[in-house]
Tab-separated table of C-alpha atoms and ligand atoms in Angstrom:
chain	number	residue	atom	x	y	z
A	1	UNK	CA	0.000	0.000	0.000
A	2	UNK	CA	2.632	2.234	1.084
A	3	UNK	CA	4.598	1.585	-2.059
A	4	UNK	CA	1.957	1.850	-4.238
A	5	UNK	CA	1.293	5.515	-3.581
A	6	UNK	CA	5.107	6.349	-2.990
A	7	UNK	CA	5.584	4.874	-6.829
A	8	UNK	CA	3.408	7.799	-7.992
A	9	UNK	CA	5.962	9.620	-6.351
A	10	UNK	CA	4.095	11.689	-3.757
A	11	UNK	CA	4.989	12.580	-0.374
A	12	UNK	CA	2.202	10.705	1.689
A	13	UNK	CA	2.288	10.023	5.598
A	14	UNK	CA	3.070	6.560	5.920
A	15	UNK	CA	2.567	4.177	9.331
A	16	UNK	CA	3.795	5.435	12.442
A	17	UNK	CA	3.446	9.033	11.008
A	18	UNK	CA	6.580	8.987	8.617
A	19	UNK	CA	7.199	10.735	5.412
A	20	UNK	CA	7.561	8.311	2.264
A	21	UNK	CA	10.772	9.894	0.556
A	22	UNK	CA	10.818	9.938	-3.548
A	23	UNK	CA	12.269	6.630	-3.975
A	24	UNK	CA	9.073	5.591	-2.367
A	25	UNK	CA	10.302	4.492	0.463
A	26	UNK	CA	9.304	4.786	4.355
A	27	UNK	CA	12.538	6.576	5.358
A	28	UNK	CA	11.047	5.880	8.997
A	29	UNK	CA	10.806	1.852	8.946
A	30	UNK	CA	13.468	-0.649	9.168
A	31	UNK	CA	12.787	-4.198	9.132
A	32	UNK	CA	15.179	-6.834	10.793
A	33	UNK	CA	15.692	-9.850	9.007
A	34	UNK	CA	17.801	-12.313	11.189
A	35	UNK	CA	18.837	-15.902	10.364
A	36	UNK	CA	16.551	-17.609	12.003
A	37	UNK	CA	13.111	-17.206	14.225
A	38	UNK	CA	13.106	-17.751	17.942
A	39	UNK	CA	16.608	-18.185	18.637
A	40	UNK	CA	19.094	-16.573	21.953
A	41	UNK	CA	21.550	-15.162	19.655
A	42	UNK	CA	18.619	-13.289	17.389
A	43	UNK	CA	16.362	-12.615	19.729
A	44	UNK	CA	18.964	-10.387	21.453
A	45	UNK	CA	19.907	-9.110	18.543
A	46	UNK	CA	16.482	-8.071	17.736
A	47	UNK	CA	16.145	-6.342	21.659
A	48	UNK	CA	19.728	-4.266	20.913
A	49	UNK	CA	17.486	-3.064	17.305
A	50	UNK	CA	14.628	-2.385	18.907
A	51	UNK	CA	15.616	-0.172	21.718
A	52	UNK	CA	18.156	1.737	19.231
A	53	UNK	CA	15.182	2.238	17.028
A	54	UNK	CA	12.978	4.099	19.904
A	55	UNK	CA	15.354	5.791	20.681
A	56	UNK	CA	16.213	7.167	17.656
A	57	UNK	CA	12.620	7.694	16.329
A	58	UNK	CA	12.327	4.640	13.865
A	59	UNK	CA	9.763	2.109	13.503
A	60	UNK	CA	11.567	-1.433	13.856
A	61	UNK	CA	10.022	-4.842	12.475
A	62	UNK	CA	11.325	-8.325	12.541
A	63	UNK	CA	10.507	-10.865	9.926
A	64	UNK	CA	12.234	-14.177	10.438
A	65	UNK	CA	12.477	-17.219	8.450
A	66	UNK	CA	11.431	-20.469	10.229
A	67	UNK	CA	14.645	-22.161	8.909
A	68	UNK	CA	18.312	-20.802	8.831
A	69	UNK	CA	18.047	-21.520	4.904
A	70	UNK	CA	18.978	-18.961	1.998
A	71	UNK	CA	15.280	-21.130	0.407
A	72	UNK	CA	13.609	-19.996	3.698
A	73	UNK	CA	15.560	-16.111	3.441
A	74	UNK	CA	14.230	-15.423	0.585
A	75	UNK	CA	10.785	-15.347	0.509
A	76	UNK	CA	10.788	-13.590	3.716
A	77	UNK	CA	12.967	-10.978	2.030
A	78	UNK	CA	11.048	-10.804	-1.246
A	79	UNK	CA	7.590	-9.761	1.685
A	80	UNK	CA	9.125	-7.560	3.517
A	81	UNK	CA	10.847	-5.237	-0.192
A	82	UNK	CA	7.076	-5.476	-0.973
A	83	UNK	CA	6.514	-3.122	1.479
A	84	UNK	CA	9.429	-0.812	1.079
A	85	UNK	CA	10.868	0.108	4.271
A	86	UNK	CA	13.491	2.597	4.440
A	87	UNK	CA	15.831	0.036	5.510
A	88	UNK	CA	16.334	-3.398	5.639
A	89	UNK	CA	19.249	-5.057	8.982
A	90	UNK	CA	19.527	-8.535	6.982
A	91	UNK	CA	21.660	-12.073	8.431
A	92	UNK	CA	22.185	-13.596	5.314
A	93	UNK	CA	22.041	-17.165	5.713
A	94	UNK	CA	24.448	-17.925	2.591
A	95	UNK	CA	27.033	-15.756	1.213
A	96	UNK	CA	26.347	-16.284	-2.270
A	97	UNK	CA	23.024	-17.535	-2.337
A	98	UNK	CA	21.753	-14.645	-0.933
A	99	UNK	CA	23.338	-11.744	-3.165
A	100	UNK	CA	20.462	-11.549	-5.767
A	101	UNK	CA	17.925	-11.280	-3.801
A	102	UNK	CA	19.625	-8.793	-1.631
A	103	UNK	CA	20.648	-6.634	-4.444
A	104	UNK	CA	17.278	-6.142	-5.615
A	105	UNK	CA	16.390	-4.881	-2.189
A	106	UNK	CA	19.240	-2.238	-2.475
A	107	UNK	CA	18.002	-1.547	-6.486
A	108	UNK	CA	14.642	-0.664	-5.153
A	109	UNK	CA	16.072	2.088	-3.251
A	110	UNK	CA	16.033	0.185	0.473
A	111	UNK	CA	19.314	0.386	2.364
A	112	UNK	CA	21.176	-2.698	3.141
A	113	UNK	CA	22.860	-3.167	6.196
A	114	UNK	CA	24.390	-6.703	7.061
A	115	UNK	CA	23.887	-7.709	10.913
A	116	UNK	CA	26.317	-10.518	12.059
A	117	UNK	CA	26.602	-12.514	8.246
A	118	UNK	CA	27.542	-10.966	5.440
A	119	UNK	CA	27.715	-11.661	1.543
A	120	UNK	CA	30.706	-12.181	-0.557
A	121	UNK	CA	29.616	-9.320	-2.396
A	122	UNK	CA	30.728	-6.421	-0.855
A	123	UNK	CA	29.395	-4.457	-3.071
A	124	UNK	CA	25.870	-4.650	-1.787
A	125	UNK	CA	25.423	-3.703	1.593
A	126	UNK	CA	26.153	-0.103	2.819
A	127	UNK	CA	27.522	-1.648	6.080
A	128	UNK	CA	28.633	-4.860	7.733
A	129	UNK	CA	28.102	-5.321	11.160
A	130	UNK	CA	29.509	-8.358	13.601
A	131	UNK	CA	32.526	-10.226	15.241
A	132	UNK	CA	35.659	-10.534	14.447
A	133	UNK	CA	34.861	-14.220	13.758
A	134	UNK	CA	38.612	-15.646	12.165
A	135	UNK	CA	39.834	-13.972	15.546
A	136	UNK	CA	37.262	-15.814	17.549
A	137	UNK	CA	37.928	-19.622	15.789
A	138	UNK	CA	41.977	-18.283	16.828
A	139	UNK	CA	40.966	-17.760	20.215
A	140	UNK	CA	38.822	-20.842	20.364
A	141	UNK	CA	41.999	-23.025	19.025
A	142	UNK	CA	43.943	-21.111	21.948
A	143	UNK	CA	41.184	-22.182	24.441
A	144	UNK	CA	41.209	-25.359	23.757
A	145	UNK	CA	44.784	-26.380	23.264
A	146	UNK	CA	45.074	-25.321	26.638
A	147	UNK	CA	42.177	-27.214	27.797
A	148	UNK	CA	43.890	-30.571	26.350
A	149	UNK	CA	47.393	-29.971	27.051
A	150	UNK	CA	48.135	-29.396	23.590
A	151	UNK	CA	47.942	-32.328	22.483
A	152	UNK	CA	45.294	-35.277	20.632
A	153	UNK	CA	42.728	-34.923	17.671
A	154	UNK	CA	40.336	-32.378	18.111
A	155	UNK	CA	37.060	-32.041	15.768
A	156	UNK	CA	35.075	-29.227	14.506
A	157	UNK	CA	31.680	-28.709	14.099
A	158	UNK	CA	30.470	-26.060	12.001
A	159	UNK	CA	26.626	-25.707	11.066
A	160	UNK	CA	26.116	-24.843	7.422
A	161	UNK	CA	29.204	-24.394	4.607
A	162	UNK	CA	28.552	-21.055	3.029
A	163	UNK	CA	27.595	-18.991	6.261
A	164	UNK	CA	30.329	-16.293	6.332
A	165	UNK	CA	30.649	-16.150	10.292
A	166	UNK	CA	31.019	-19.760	11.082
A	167	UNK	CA	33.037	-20.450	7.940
A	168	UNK	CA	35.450	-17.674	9.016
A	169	UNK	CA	35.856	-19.152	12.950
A	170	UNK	CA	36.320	-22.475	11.695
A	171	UNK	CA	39.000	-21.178	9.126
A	172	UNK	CA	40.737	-19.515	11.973
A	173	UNK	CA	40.487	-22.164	13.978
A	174	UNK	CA	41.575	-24.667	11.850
A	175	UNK	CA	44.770	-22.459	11.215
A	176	UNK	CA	45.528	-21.670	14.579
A	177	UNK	CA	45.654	-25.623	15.746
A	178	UNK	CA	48.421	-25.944	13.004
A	179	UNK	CA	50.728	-23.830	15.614
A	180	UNK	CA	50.569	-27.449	17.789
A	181	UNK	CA	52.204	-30.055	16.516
A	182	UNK	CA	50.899	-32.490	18.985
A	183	UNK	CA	47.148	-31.827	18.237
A	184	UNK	CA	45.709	-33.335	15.075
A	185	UNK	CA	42.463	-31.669	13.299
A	186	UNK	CA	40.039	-34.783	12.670
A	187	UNK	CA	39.037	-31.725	9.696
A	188	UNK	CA	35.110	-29.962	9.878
A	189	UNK	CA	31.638	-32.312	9.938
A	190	UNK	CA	28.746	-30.057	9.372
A	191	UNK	CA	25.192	-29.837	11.620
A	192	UNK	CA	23.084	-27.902	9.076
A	193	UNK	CA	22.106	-25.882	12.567
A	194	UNK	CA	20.593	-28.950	13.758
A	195	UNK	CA	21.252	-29.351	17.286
A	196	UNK	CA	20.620	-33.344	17.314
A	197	UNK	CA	22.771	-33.584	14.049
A	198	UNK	CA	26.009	-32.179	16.311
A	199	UNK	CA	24.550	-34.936	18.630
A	200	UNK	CA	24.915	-38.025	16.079
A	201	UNK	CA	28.485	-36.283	15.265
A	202	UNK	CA	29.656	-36.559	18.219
A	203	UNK	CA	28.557	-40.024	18.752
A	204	UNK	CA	29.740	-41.102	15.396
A	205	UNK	CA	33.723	-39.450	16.119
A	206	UNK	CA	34.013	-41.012	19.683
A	207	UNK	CA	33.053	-44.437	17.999
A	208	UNK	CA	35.951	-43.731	15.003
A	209	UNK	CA	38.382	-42.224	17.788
A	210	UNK	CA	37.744	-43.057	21.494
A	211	UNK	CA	40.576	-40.614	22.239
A	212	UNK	CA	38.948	-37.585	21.067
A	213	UNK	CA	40.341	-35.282	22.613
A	214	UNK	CA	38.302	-31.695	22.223
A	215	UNK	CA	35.445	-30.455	20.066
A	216	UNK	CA	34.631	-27.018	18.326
A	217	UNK	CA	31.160	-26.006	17.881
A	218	UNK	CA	31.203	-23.310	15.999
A	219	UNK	CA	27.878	-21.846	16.753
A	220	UNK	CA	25.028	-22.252	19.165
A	221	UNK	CA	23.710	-25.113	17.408
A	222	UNK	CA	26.138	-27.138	17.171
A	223	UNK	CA	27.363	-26.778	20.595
A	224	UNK	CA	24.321	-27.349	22.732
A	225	UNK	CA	23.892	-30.402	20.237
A	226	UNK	CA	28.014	-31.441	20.838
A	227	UNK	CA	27.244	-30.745	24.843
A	228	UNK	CA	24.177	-33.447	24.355
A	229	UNK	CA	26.403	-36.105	22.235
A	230	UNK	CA	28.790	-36.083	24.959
A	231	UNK	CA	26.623	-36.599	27.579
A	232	UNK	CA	24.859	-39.402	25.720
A	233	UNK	CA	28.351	-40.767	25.216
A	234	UNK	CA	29.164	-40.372	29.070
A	235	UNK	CA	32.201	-38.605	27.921
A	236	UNK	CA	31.602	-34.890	30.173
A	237	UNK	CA	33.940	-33.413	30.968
A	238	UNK	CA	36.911	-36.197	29.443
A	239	UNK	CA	36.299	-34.551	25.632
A	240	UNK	CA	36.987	-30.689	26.162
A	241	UNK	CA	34.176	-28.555	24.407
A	242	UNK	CA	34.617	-24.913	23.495
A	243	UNK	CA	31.383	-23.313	21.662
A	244	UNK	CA	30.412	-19.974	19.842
A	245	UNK	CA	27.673	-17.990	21.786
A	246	UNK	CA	26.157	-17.811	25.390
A	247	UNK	CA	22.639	-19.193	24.574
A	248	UNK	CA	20.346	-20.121	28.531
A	249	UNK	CA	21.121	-23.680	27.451
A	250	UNK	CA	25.029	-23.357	26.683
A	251	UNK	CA	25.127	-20.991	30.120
A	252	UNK	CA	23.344	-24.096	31.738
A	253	UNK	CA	26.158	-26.542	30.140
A	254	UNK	CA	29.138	-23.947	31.108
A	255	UNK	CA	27.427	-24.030	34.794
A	256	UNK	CA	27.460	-28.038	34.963
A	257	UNK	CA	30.933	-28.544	33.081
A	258	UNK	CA	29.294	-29.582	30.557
A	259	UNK	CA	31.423	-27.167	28.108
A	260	UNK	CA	34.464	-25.225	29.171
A	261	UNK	CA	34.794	-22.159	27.382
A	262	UNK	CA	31.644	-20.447	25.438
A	263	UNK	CA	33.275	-17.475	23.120
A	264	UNK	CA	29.984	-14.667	23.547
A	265	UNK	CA	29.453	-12.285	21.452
A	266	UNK	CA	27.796	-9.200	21.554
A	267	UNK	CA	24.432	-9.663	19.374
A	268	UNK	CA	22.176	-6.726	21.077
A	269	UNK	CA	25.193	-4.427	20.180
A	270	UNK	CA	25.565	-5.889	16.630
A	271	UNK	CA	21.430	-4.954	16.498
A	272	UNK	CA	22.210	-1.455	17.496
A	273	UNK	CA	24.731	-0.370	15.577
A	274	UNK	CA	23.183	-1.858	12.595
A	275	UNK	CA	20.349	0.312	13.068
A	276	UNK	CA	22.396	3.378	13.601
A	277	UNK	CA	23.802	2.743	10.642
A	278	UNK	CA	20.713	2.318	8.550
A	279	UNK	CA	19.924	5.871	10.137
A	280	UNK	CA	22.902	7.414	8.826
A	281	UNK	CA	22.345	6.397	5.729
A	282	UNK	CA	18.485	7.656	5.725
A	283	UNK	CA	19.679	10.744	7.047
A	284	UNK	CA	22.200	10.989	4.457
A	285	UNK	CA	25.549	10.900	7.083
A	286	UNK	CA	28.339	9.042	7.137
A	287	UNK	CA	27.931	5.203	7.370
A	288	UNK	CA	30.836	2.800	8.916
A	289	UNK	CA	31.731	-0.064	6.158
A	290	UNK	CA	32.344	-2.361	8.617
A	291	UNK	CA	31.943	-2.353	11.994
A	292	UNK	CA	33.280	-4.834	14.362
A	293	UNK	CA	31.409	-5.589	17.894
A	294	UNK	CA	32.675	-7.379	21.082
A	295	UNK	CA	33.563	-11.127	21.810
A	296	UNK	CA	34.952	-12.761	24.947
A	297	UNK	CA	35.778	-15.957	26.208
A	298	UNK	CA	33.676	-17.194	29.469
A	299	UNK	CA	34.769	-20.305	31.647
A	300	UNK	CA	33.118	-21.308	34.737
A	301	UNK	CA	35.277	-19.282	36.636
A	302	UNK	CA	34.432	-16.549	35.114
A	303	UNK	CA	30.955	-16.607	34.515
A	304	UNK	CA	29.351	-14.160	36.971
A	305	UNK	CA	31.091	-11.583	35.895
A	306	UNK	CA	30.925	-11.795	32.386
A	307	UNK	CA	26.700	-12.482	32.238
A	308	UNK	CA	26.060	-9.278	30.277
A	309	UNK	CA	27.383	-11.314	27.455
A	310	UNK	CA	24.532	-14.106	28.283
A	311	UNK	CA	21.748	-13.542	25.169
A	312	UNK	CA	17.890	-13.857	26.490
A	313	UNK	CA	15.016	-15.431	25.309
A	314	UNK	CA	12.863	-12.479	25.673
A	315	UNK	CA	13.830	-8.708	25.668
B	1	T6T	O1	26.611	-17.785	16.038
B	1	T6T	C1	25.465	-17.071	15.704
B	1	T6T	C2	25.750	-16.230	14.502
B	1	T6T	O2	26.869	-15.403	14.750
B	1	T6T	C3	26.040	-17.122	13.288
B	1	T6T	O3	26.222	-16.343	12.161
B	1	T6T	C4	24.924	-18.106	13.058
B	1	T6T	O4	24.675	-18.818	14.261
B	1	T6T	C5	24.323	-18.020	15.391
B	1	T6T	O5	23.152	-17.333	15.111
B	1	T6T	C6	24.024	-18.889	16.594
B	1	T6T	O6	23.067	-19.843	16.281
C-alpha cells in the first residue's frame, strides 16, 4: 500500500506518522531480518534493534524465516521489499546464495545493512556489522589447546558451509591448531544448525576415535547439540568442548561442566549499531563499512562476571 502511492511519487504520511521519501520508500521503517526465528543469539539481537530504534525515532520490524536456509531467506525478504521500508538489517544465511535477492532490495532504493553474516559481495550492503569471527575460531583453538594440554585430535563442528561467520571461525580455527604439533584436526563435519545432528556427530567421532580429545562447535547449534552427544556418550567433561555464543542452554552446560569455554558475542550491540547505521544512511551521514562488535571468552570461573554477554530469550 505504502509503495503503491510512494511509486506515484508523492509525499504521503506513511505508518507510524513517517514521510515516504521519492524513492518511495518509508525513510522511517526498518525491518530486521535475522537468520533464524526464535533463537538466543537473534532474539537479542532483535532487543539491541529495537531499543536503538525508539530511541532514535524509527519504527523497527522483525521478519524471520522459520529455517536458517537462503530457500527460507528469501521469501521472507522478497515480503518484507514489498513493502518498502526505508531500511532493511539482513543475516544472510548464505554468502552467495543470498546476493540476488539482496541486491534487488538495495536496487529498489532500500538500504542494506548486514547484521552478524555478510555476503561475498561487498558491493551490496552499505555496512557490515559483527565479530571478528577468524579472531574468535583463533581464540577458540587457543582455548582449547590449553584445555587438552596441547595435544590429541580435536574435531570441529560447524553448522552450514557457506555462512560467512562460522566459515570464518572455523577457518581460523583450523589455522591456529596448526601452531601445535601435537594436536591433530580430525578436519570440519557439518550440523546444518541442527542441534541433534552435532549430537549423532559426536557419537559417530568417539566411535571412530575413542581418544577424542576436544570439540569445536562453531555456533550455538552445534554446541548445545556437541554438549548433548557427549553426555549421551558419558564422555563430560573427558572430551573438552569450546562453543560460539552464550545461549540459557550453553550458560546451563558452562554451569554443569558440561562445556568449558563459550566465546559470547555481543548480538544486542551488533542490532544497534546496525540500526544506527541504517539511520545514517536515511539521514544521508556518514555510514561505517564495517563495523566490528565485542567477543569474549567465558569459563566457569568466570561466569558471573561476564553475564552481560549471556543472550535472552525475551527482551
Ligand atoms: O553464532 C550465531 C551467529 O553469529 C552465526 O552467524 C549463526 O549462528 C548463530 O546465530 C548462533 O546460532
Amino acid at each position: 500500500m505504502i509503495g503503491a502511492m510512494a511509486a506515484v511519487g508523492t509525499l504521503v504520511v506513511g505508518c507510524g506518522g513517517s514521510v515516504n521519501n521519492s524513492g518511495g520508500t518509508d525513510a522511517k521503517k526498518l525491518v530486521l531480518i535475522p537468520g533464524v526465528a526464535d533463537e538466543p543469539f537473534y532474539i537479542s539481537m532483535q532487543c539491541g534493534a529495537q531499543d536503538e530504534a525508539s530511541k532514535l525515532g524509527y519504527k523497527l520490524e522483525t521478519q524471520a524465516p522459520t529455517k536458517f536456509d537462503a530457500g527460507a531467506q528469501t521469501p521472507v525478504l522478497t515480503g518484507v521489499m514489498a513493502n518498502k521500508p526505508g531500511g532493511i538489517l539482513i543475516a544472510p544465511t548464505h554468502a552467495q546464495a543470498m546476493a540476488n535477492p539482496i541486491k534487488q532490495a538495495k536496487d529498489a532504493g532500500i538500504k542494506i545493512i548486514e547484521v552478524d553474516t555478510a555476503l561475498d559481495d561487498t558491493s551490496i550492503a552499505l555496512s557490515s556489522i559483527a565479530s571478528d569471527n577468524k579472531k574468535g575460531g583463533e581464540l577458540a583453538a587457543q582455548t582449547l589447546a590449553k584445555l587438552i594440554g596441547d595435544k590429541g585430535p580435536v574435531l570441529v563442528i560447524n553448522t552450514k558451509a557457506g555462512t560467512s561467520t562460522t566459515d570464518a571461525r572455523a577457518q581460523g580455527f583450523e589455522d591456529a591448531v596448526k601452531a601445535y604439533p601435537s594436536i591433530t584436526s580430525l578436519g570440519v563435519q557439518y550440523n546444518n544448525n541442527e542441534a541433534a545432528q552435532a549430537a549423532s556427530i559426536v557419537t559417530a567421532t568417539l566411535a571412530a576415535h575413542p581418544d577424542l580429545a576436544g570439540i569445536f562447535a562453531t555456533n550455538l547449534s552445534s554446541a548445545e547439540g556437541a554438549a548433548t552427544g557427549l553426555r549421551n556418550a558419558n564422555k563430560l567433561g573427558q572430551v573438552k568442548l569450546v562453543g560460539f555464543d552464550a545461549s540459557p542452554k550453553q550458560v546451563e552446560d558452562l554451569k554443569a561442566g558440561t562445556v568449558q569455554a563459550l566465546i559470547a558475542q555481543d548480538p544486542a550491540g551488533i542490532g544497534a549499531k546496525g540500526v544506527d547505521e541504517a539511520a545514517a544512511a536515511l539521514e544521508g551521514k556518514p555510514v561505517t563499512r564495517n563495523i566490528q562488535t565485542d567477543m569474549v571468552a567465558i569459563t566457569q570461573a568466570d561466569m558471573d562476571a561476564n553475564s552481560k554477554y549471556f543472550y535472552k530469550r525475551k527482551c
